[in-house]
Amino acid sequence: MKSKQKSLKLPYLDKVVIDALNLFKKSKLPKLNLKYKRPLVLGSGNAAVTGRIIFADKDAIFADEGNYKQKLKAIKNIDGAILLSASGGKHAPIIAKDLKKRKIETVLITNNPNAEANQFVKKSFFYPKNTEPYTYNTSTYMGMILGKTKESPQKILNLIKKTKTPKNLKKFNAFYIIVPTEFDNVRELFQTKFDELFGPIINGRVFTIEQTKHAKTVVPSDKEFFIGLGYNNKLFGKKQNRLNVTLPKSAGPATVMALGYYIIGQIQKQHPNYFKNNITNYTKQTSKMFKSTIKPIVE
């Protein structure tokens, strides 16, 4: 079984980031002309986080598949729903069908023109994406964020090219990423990526600098590596166990997402193939859970 999984030759996350940015250099992204005054913005996992990033400047109610019914019950002036889902499957059609039954006008933001949830919404916005390993969801949500922020994919590529990642990351079994407070939502994307790629084997922690001040470093380890994105860390971890990357003034959430994912991909490359050796079995289990076919590669 393991040999079959290895033969898939899945790309590492850092390459997927580069491919996504090259895609968006030449792709036209949809414009979201939504007139809702107080929408319910919801999705599952990273889709929910992406919704919070895109609509951070709106008077929106943010929710996920677990708490959106409570939000609807508690808040009466919601005038529409914005559902985010890369695939438009799994929880998305269940939520969309329920919202339609409640007579709540819903739009879908997705990467899949054939999304199952399409049949239950008023309108769908389709974003371009690349073929990627299941769970990577890099081009999917990055495109949605870039559509809002208008950050330059080429400038992000230039920043990544200038970033010198250490070649000794395999020495470490714990990584701590520090981000500026304004990128707290992106922080959640990084945390999820550590979970997906390394599970319990590598400890990935991600906090803002303000969160870091609250007892996050009580117990030190010589095998923990600190990464400051937009924060010049001179305090946490040993000097030789630090990487600090200066962010340009134009940096927004897509820049930070791409840079962080790229560095996590470098960590992935320097460690055993935990993800690649297990993703096939995982997709088989997930297919049973969602009663649909989920493959290790998402076209």
Tab-separated table of C-alpha atoms in Angstrom, residues 178 209 226-239 241-246:
chain	number	residue	atom	x	y	z
A	178	ILE	CA	4.908	34.322	14.810
A	209	ILE	CA	3.184	38.294	18.832
A	226	PHE	CA	11.061	29.927	15.444
A	227	ILE	CA	9.854	31.686	12.291
A	228	GLY	CA	8.960	35.381	12.411
A	229	LEU	CA	6.831	36.563	9.491
A	230	GLY	CA	6.728	40.337	9.639
A	231	TYR	CA	8.132	40.179	13.169
A	232	ASN	CA	11.834	40.458	13.957
A	233	ASN	CA	12.170	37.871	16.704
A	234	LYS	CA	15.178	38.516	18.935
A	235	LEU	CA	13.739	36.970	22.079
A	236	PHE	CA	12.236	33.537	21.507
A	237	GLY	CA	14.359	30.459	20.837
A	238	LYS	CA	18.098	30.256	20.369
A	239	LYS	CA	19.596	32.684	17.866
A	241	ASN	CA	17.102	28.461	15.685
A	242	ARG	CA	15.372	31.488	14.161
A	243	LEU	CA	14.265	32.679	10.744
A	244	ASN	CA	12.911	36.221	10.402
A	245	VAL	CA	11.312	37.431	7.165
A	246	THR	CA	10.554	41.116	6.642
